[in-house]
Amino acid sequence: MPSLKKEGTLMKVSEIDLEYVKKYLNADDDDLRLQQHLSSAKDLVMKANGYTTEIELDQVEYLADVVLVYVEQLYDTGKVVDNKAFNNLLTMDRRF
């Protein structure tokens, strides 16, 4: 996966927007479809970890990468791929 993070900074979930996703995926597809994938990925990560706001996700550095992987999976396959190792990473910061 290409990293588009600025050198020396960590991406926050709230910084991931449609334009970032389009660059990350090297895609210029339907904006509505990509926005839906992004919203779904953020929602999945939020619910899996017991968060209620995107701002809470920003406190955990690696969750931006998790969101991007889910967006990529939704874009490539139309679904989230079940991967035990990755699922463990997803819930590593679980709040409940």
CSV table of N, CA, C and O in Angstrom, one decimal:
chain,number,residue,atom,x,y,z
A,1,MET,N,0.8,-1.2,0.0
A,1,MET,CA,0.0,0.0,0.0
A,1,MET,C,0.9,1.2,0.0
A,1,MET,O,1.8,1.3,0.8
A,2,PRO,N,0.6,2.2,-0.8
A,2,PRO,CA,1.4,3.4,-0.8
A,2,PRO,C,1.0,4.3,0.3
A,2,PRO,O,-0.2,4.4,0.7
A,3,SER,N,2.0,4.9,1.0
A,3,SER,CA,1.7,5.8,2.1
A,3,SER,C,1.7,7.2,1.6
A,3,SER,O,2.7,7.6,0.9
A,4,LEU,N,0.7,7.9,1.8
A,4,LEU,CA,0.6,9.3,1.4
A,4,LEU,C,0.7,10.2,2.6
A,4,LEU,O,0.4,11.4,2.5
A,5,LYS,N,1.1,9.7,3.7
A,5,LYS,CA,1.3,10.6,4.9
A,5,LYS,C,2.5,11.5,4.7
A,5,LYS,O,3.5,11.2,4.1
A,6,LYS,N,2.3,12.7,5.2
A,6,LYS,CA,3.4,13.7,5.2
A,6,LYS,C,4.5,13.1,6.1
A,6,LYS,O,4.3,12.6,7.1
A,7,GLU,N,5.7,13.3,5.6
A,7,GLU,CA,6.9,12.8,6.4
A,7,GLU,C,6.9,13.4,7.8
A,7,GLU,O,6.8,14.6,7.9
A,8,GLY,N,7.0,12.6,8.8
A,8,GLY,CA,7.2,13.0,10.2
A,8,GLY,C,5.8,13.3,10.8
A,8,GLY,O,5.8,13.7,12.0
A,9,THR,N,4.7,13.0,10.2
A,9,THR,CA,3.4,13.3,10.8
A,9,THR,C,2.6,12.0,10.7
A,9,THR,O,2.8,11.1,9.9
A,10,LEU,N,1.7,11.9,11.6
A,10,LEU,CA,0.8,10.7,11.6
A,10,LEU,C,-0.6,11.1,11.2
A,10,LEU,O,-1.1,12.1,11.6
A,11,MET,N,-1.2,10.3,10.3
A,11,MET,CA,-2.5,10.6,9.8
A,11,MET,C,-3.5,10.3,10.9
A,11,MET,O,-3.4,9.4,11.6
A,12,LYS,N,-4.5,11.2,11.0
A,12,LYS,CA,-5.7,11.0,11.9
A,12,LYS,C,-6.9,10.6,11.0
A,12,LYS,O,-7.0,11.0,9.9
A,13,VAL,N,-7.7,9.9,11.6
A,13,VAL,CA,-8.9,9.4,10.9
A,13,VAL,C,-9.7,10.6,10.4
A,13,VAL,O,-10.2,10.6,9.2
A,14,SER,N,-9.8,11.6,11.1
A,14,SER,CA,-10.6,12.8,10.7
A,14,SER,C,-10.0,13.5,9.5
A,14,SER,O,-10.7,14.3,8.8
A,15,GLU,N,-8.7,13.2,9.2
A,15,GLU,CA,-8.0,13.8,8.1
A,15,GLU,C,-8.3,13.1,6.8
A,15,GLU,O,-7.9,13.5,5.7
A,16,ILE,N,-8.8,11.9,6.9
A,16,ILE,CA,-9.1,11.1,5.7
A,16,ILE,C,-10.4,11.6,5.1
A,16,ILE,O,-11.5,11.4,5.6
A,17,ASP,N,-10.3,12.2,3.9
A,17,ASP,CA,-11.4,12.7,3.2
A,17,ASP,C,-11.5,12.0,1.8
A,17,ASP,O,-10.6,11.2,1.4
A,18,LEU,N,-12.5,12.4,1.0
A,18,LEU,CA,-12.7,11.8,-0.3
A,18,LEU,C,-11.5,12.0,-1.2
A,18,LEU,O,-11.0,11.1,-1.9
A,19,GLU,N,-10.9,13.2,-1.2
A,19,GLU,CA,-9.7,13.5,-2.0
A,19,GLU,C,-8.5,12.6,-1.6
A,19,GLU,O,-7.8,12.1,-2.5
A,20,TYR,N,-8.3,12.4,-0.3
A,20,TYR,CA,-7.2,11.6,0.1
A,20,TYR,C,-7.5,10.1,-0.3
A,20,TYR,O,-6.5,9.5,-0.8
A,21,VAL,N,-8.7,9.7,-0.2
A,21,VAL,CA,-9.0,8.3,-0.6
A,21,VAL,C,-8.8,8.1,-2.1
A,21,VAL,O,-8.2,7.1,-2.6
A,22,LYS,N,-9.2,9.1,-2.9
A,22,LYS,CA,-9.0,9.0,-4.4
A,22,LYS,C,-7.5,8.9,-4.7
A,22,LYS,O,-7.1,8.1,-5.6
A,23,LYS,N,-6.7,9.6,-4.0
A,23,LYS,CA,-5.2,9.6,-4.2
A,23,LYS,C,-4.7,8.2,-3.7
A,23,LYS,O,-3.8,7.6,-4.4
A,24,TYR,N,-5.1,7.8,-2.6
A,24,TYR,CA,-4.6,6.6,-2.0
A,24,TYR,C,-4.9,5.4,-2.8
A,24,TYR,O,-4.1,4.5,-3.0
A,25,LEU,N,-6.1,5.4,-3.4
A,25,LEU,CA,-6.5,4.2,-4.3
A,25,LEU,C,-6.2,4.4,-5.7
A,25,LEU,O,-6.3,3.6,-6.6
A,26,ASN,N,-5.6,5.6,-6.0
A,26,ASN,CA,-5.3,6.0,-7.4
A,26,ASN,C,-6.6,5.8,-8.3
A,26,ASN,O,-6.6,5.1,-9.3
A,27,ALA,N,-7.7,6.3,-7.7
A,27,ALA,CA,-9.0,6.1,-8.4
A,27,ALA,C,-9.7,7.5,-8.6
A,27,ALA,O,-9.5,8.4,-7.9
A,28,ASP,N,-10.4,7.5,-9.7
A,28,ASP,CA,-11.1,8.7,-10.0
A,28,ASP,C,-12.6,8.3,-10.4
A,28,ASP,O,-13.2,8.7,-11.3
A,29,ASP,N,-13.0,7.3,-9.6
A,29,ASP,CA,-14.4,6.7,-9.8
A,29,ASP,C,-15.5,7.7,-9.3
A,29,ASP,O,-15.2,8.8,-8.9
A,30,ASP,N,-16.6,7.1,-9.2
A,30,ASP,CA,-17.8,7.8,-8.7
A,30,ASP,C,-17.5,8.3,-7.3
A,30,ASP,O,-17.3,7.5,-6.4
A,31,ASP,N,-17.6,9.6,-7.1
A,31,ASP,CA,-17.3,10.1,-5.8
A,31,ASP,C,-18.3,9.6,-4.7
A,31,ASP,O,-17.9,9.4,-3.6
A,32,LEU,N,-19.5,9.4,-5.1
A,32,LEU,CA,-20.5,8.9,-4.1
A,32,LEU,C,-20.2,7.5,-3.6
A,32,LEU,O,-20.2,7.3,-2.4
A,33,ARG,N,-19.7,6.7,-4.5
A,33,ARG,CA,-19.3,5.3,-4.1
A,33,ARG,C,-18.1,5.3,-3.2
A,33,ARG,O,-18.1,4.6,-2.2
A,34,LEU,N,-17.1,6.1,-3.5
A,34,LEU,CA,-15.9,6.2,-2.7
A,34,LEU,C,-16.3,6.8,-1.3
A,34,LEU,O,-15.8,6.4,-0.3
A,35,GLN,N,-17.1,7.8,-1.3
A,35,GLN,CA,-17.5,8.4,0.0
A,35,GLN,C,-18.3,7.4,0.9
A,35,GLN,O,-18.1,7.4,2.1
A,36,GLN,N,-19.1,6.6,0.2
A,36,GLN,CA,-19.9,5.6,1.0
A,36,GLN,C,-18.9,4.6,1.6
A,36,GLN,O,-19.1,4.1,2.7
A,37,HIS,N,-17.9,4.2,0.8
A,37,HIS,CA,-16.9,3.2,1.3
A,37,HIS,C,-16.2,3.8,2.5
A,37,HIS,O,-15.9,3.2,3.5
A,38,LEU,N,-15.8,5.1,2.4
A,38,LEU,CA,-15.1,5.8,3.5
A,38,LEU,C,-16.0,5.9,4.7
A,38,LEU,O,-15.5,5.6,5.9
A,39,SER,N,-17.2,6.3,4.6
A,39,SER,CA,-18.1,6.3,5.7
A,39,SER,C,-18.3,5.0,6.4
A,39,SER,O,-18.3,4.9,7.6
A,40,SER,N,-18.5,4.0,5.6
A,40,SER,CA,-18.7,2.6,6.1
A,40,SER,C,-17.4,2.1,6.9
A,40,SER,O,-17.6,1.5,7.9
A,41,ALA,N,-16.3,2.4,6.3
A,41,ALA,CA,-15.0,2.0,7.0
A,41,ALA,C,-14.9,2.7,8.3
A,41,ALA,O,-14.5,2.0,9.3
A,42,LYS,N,-15.1,4.0,8.4
A,42,LYS,CA,-15.0,4.7,9.6
A,42,LYS,C,-16.0,4.2,10.6
A,42,LYS,O,-15.7,4.0,11.8
A,43,ASP,N,-17.2,4.0,10.2
A,43,ASP,CA,-18.3,3.5,11.1
A,43,ASP,C,-17.9,2.1,11.6
A,43,ASP,O,-18.1,1.8,12.8
A,44,LEU,N,-17.4,1.2,10.8
A,44,LEU,CA,-17.0,-0.1,11.2
A,44,LEU,C,-15.9,0.0,12.3
A,44,LEU,O,-16.0,-0.7,13.3
A,45,VAL,N,-14.9,0.8,12.1
A,45,VAL,CA,-13.8,0.9,13.0
A,45,VAL,C,-14.3,1.5,14.3
A,45,VAL,O,-14.0,1.1,15.4
A,46,MET,N,-15.2,2.5,14.2
A,46,MET,CA,-15.8,3.1,15.4
A,46,MET,C,-16.5,2.1,16.3
A,46,MET,O,-16.3,2.0,17.5
A,47,LYS,N,-17.4,1.4,15.6
A,47,LYS,CA,-18.3,0.5,16.3
A,47,LYS,C,-17.5,-0.7,16.9
A,47,LYS,O,-17.8,-1.2,18.0
A,48,ALA,N,-16.5,-1.2,16.1
A,48,ALA,CA,-15.7,-2.3,16.6
A,48,ALA,C,-14.9,-2.0,17.8
A,48,ALA,O,-14.6,-2.9,18.6
A,49,ASN,N,-14.6,-0.8,18.0
A,49,ASN,CA,-13.8,-0.4,19.2
A,49,ASN,C,-14.6,0.3,20.3
A,49,ASN,O,-14.0,0.8,21.3
A,50,GLY,N,-15.9,0.5,20.1
A,50,GLY,CA,-16.7,1.1,21.1
A,50,GLY,C,-16.7,2.6,21.2
A,50,GLY,O,-17.0,3.2,22.2
A,51,TYR,N,-16.3,3.3,20.1
A,51,TYR,CA,-16.2,4.7,20.1
A,51,TYR,C,-17.6,5.2,19.5
A,51,TYR,O,-18.3,4.5,18.8
A,52,THR,N,-17.8,6.5,19.8
A,52,THR,CA,-19.1,7.1,19.4
A,52,THR,C,-18.8,8.3,18.4
A,52,THR,O,-19.7,8.8,17.8
A,53,THR,N,-17.6,8.8,18.4
A,53,THR,CA,-17.3,9.9,17.5
A,53,THR,C,-15.9,9.7,16.8
A,53,THR,O,-15.1,9.0,17.3
A,54,GLU,N,-15.8,10.3,15.7
A,54,GLU,CA,-14.6,10.2,14.9
A,54,GLU,C,-13.4,10.9,15.6
A,54,GLU,O,-12.3,10.4,15.5
A,55,ILE,N,-13.7,11.9,16.4
A,55,ILE,CA,-12.6,12.5,17.2
A,55,ILE,C,-11.9,11.5,18.2
A,55,ILE,O,-10.7,11.6,18.3
A,56,GLU,N,-12.7,10.6,18.7
A,56,GLU,CA,-12.1,9.6,19.6
A,56,GLU,C,-11.1,8.7,18.8
A,56,GLU,O,-10.1,8.3,19.3
A,57,LEU,N,-11.5,8.4,17.5
A,57,LEU,CA,-10.6,7.6,16.7
A,57,LEU,C,-9.2,8.3,16.5
A,57,LEU,O,-8.2,7.6,16.3
A,58,ASP,N,-9.2,9.6,16.4
A,58,ASP,CA,-8.0,10.4,16.2
A,58,ASP,C,-7.0,10.2,17.3
A,58,ASP,O,-5.8,10.4,17.1
A,59,GLN,N,-7.4,9.7,18.5
A,59,GLN,CA,-6.5,9.5,19.6
A,59,GLN,C,-5.6,8.2,19.4
A,59,GLN,O,-4.7,8.1,20.2
A,60,VAL,N,-6.0,7.4,18.5
A,60,VAL,CA,-5.3,6.1,18.3
A,60,VAL,C,-4.6,6.1,16.9
A,60,VAL,O,-5.3,6.1,15.9
A,61,GLU,N,-3.3,6.2,16.9
A,61,GLU,CA,-2.6,6.5,15.7
A,61,GLU,C,-2.8,5.5,14.6
A,61,GLU,O,-3.0,5.8,13.4
A,62,TYR,N,-2.8,4.2,14.9
A,62,TYR,CA,-2.9,3.2,13.8
A,62,TYR,C,-4.3,3.0,13.2
A,62,TYR,O,-4.4,2.4,12.2
A,63,LEU,N,-5.3,3.6,13.8
A,63,LEU,CA,-6.7,3.4,13.3
A,63,LEU,C,-6.9,4.0,12.0
A,63,LEU,O,-7.8,3.6,11.2
A,64,ALA,N,-6.2,5.1,11.6
A,64,ALA,CA,-6.3,5.7,10.3
A,64,ALA,C,-5.9,4.6,9.2
A,64,ALA,O,-6.5,4.5,8.2
A,65,ASP,N,-4.8,3.9,9.5
A,65,ASP,CA,-4.4,2.8,8.6
A,65,ASP,C,-5.5,1.7,8.4
A,65,ASP,O,-5.7,1.2,7.4
A,66,VAL,N,-6.1,1.4,9.6
A,66,VAL,CA,-7.1,0.4,9.5
A,66,VAL,C,-8.3,0.9,8.7
A,66,VAL,O,-8.8,0.1,7.8
A,67,VAL,N,-8.7,2.1,8.8
A,67,VAL,CA,-9.8,2.7,8.0
A,67,VAL,C,-9.4,2.6,6.5
A,67,VAL,O,-10.2,2.2,5.7
A,68,LEU,N,-8.2,3.0,6.2
A,68,LEU,CA,-7.7,2.9,4.8
A,68,LEU,C,-7.7,1.5,4.2
A,68,LEU,O,-8.1,1.3,3.0
A,69,VAL,N,-7.3,0.5,5.0
A,69,VAL,CA,-7.3,-0.8,4.5
A,69,VAL,C,-8.8,-1.3,4.2
A,69,VAL,O,-9.1,-1.9,3.2
A,70,TYR,N,-9.7,-0.9,5.1
A,70,TYR,CA,-11.1,-1.3,4.9
A,70,TYR,C,-11.7,-0.6,3.6
A,70,TYR,O,-12.4,-1.2,2.9
A,71,VAL,N,-11.3,0.7,3.4
A,71,VAL,CA,-11.8,1.4,2.2
A,71,VAL,C,-11.2,0.7,1.0
A,71,VAL,O,-12.0,0.5,0.0
A,72,GLU,N,-10.0,0.3,1.1
A,72,GLU,CA,-9.4,-0.4,-0.1
A,72,GLU,C,-10.1,-1.7,-0.3
A,72,GLU,O,-10.3,-2.1,-1.5
A,73,GLN,N,-10.4,-2.5,0.7
A,73,GLN,CA,-11.1,-3.8,0.5
A,73,GLN,C,-12.5,-3.6,-0.1
A,73,GLN,O,-12.9,-4.3,-1.0
A,74,LEU,N,-13.2,-2.6,0.4
A,74,LEU,CA,-14.5,-2.3,-0.1
A,74,LEU,C,-14.4,-1.9,-1.6
A,74,LEU,O,-15.3,-2.3,-2.4
A,75,TYR,N,-13.4,-1.1,-1.9
A,75,TYR,CA,-13.2,-0.6,-3.3
A,75,TYR,C,-12.9,-1.8,-4.2
A,75,TYR,O,-13.4,-1.9,-5.3
A,76,ASP,N,-11.9,-2.6,-3.8
A,76,ASP,CA,-11.4,-3.7,-4.6
A,76,ASP,C,-12.4,-4.9,-4.7
A,76,ASP,O,-12.5,-5.5,-5.8
A,77,THR,N,-13.1,-5.3,-3.6
A,77,THR,CA,-13.9,-6.5,-3.6
A,77,THR,C,-15.3,-6.3,-3.3
A,77,THR,O,-16.1,-7.2,-3.5
A,78,GLY,N,-15.7,-5.1,-2.9
A,78,GLY,CA,-17.1,-4.8,-2.5
A,78,GLY,C,-17.5,-5.3,-1.2
A,78,GLY,O,-18.6,-5.2,-0.8
A,79,LYS,N,-16.5,-5.8,-0.4
A,79,LYS,CA,-16.8,-6.3,0.9
A,79,LYS,C,-15.5,-6.2,1.8
A,79,LYS,O,-14.4,-6.0,1.2
A,80,VAL,N,-15.7,-6.4,3.1
A,80,VAL,CA,-14.6,-6.4,4.0
A,80,VAL,C,-14.1,-7.9,4.1
A,80,VAL,O,-14.9,-8.8,4.3
A,81,VAL,N,-12.9,-8.1,3.8
A,81,VAL,CA,-12.3,-9.5,3.8
A,81,VAL,C,-12.0,-9.9,5.2
A,81,VAL,O,-11.5,-9.2,6.0
A,82,ASP,N,-12.5,-11.1,5.5
A,82,ASP,CA,-12.3,-11.7,6.9
A,82,ASP,C,-10.9,-12.2,7.0
A,82,ASP,O,-10.4,-13.1,6.3
A,83,ASN,N,-10.1,-11.5,7.9
A,83,ASN,CA,-8.7,-11.9,8.1
A,83,ASN,C,-8.5,-11.8,9.6
A,83,ASN,O,-8.5,-10.7,10.2
A,84,LYS,N,-8.2,-12.9,10.2
A,84,LYS,CA,-8.1,-13.0,11.7
A,84,LYS,C,-7.0,-12.1,12.2
A,84,LYS,O,-7.3,-11.4,13.2
A,85,ALA,N,-5.9,-12.0,11.6
A,85,ALA,CA,-4.8,-11.2,12.1
A,85,ALA,C,-5.2,-9.7,12.0
A,85,ALA,O,-4.9,-8.9,12.9
A,86,PHE,N,-5.8,-9.3,10.9
A,86,PHE,CA,-6.2,-7.9,10.7
A,86,PHE,C,-7.4,-7.6,11.7
A,86,PHE,O,-7.4,-6.5,12.2
A,87,ASN,N,-8.3,-8.5,11.9
A,87,ASN,CA,-9.4,-8.3,12.8
A,87,ASN,C,-8.9,-8.1,14.2
A,87,ASN,O,-9.4,-7.3,15.0
A,88,ASN,N,-7.8,-8.8,14.6
A,88,ASN,CA,-7.2,-8.5,15.9
A,88,ASN,C,-6.6,-7.1,16.0
A,88,ASN,O,-6.7,-6.5,17.1
A,89,LEU,N,-6.0,-6.6,15.0
A,89,LEU,CA,-5.5,-5.3,14.9
A,89,LEU,C,-6.7,-4.3,15.1
A,89,LEU,O,-6.6,-3.3,15.8
A,90,LEU,N,-7.8,-4.5,14.3
A,90,LEU,CA,-8.9,-3.6,14.4
A,90,LEU,C,-9.4,-3.4,15.8
A,90,LEU,O,-9.7,-2.3,16.2
A,91,THR,N,-9.5,-4.4,16.6
A,91,THR,CA,-10.1,-4.3,17.9
A,91,THR,C,-9.0,-4.2,19.0
A,91,THR,O,-9.4,-4.3,20.2
A,92,MET,N,-7.8,-4.0,18.7
A,92,MET,CA,-6.7,-3.9,19.7
A,92,MET,C,-7.0,-2.8,20.7
A,92,MET,O,-6.6,-2.8,21.9
A,93,ASP,N,-7.7,-1.7,20.3
A,93,ASP,CA,-7.9,-0.6,21.2
A,93,ASP,C,-9.4,-0.6,21.7
A,93,ASP,O,-9.9,0.5,22.0
A,94,ARG,N,-10.0,-1.7,21.7
A,94,ARG,CA,-11.4,-1.8,22.1
A,94,ARG,C,-11.7,-1.1,23.5
A,94,ARG,O,-10.9,-1.3,24.4
A,95,ARG,N,-12.8,-0.4,23.5
A,95,ARG,CA,-13.1,0.4,24.8
A,95,ARG,C,-14.2,-0.3,25.6
A,95,ARG,O,-14.6,0.3,26.6
A,96,PHE,N,-14.6,-1.5,25.2
A,96,PHE,CA,-15.7,-2.1,26.0
A,96,PHE,C,-15.3,-3.6,26.3
A,96,PHE,O,-14.3,-4.1,25.8
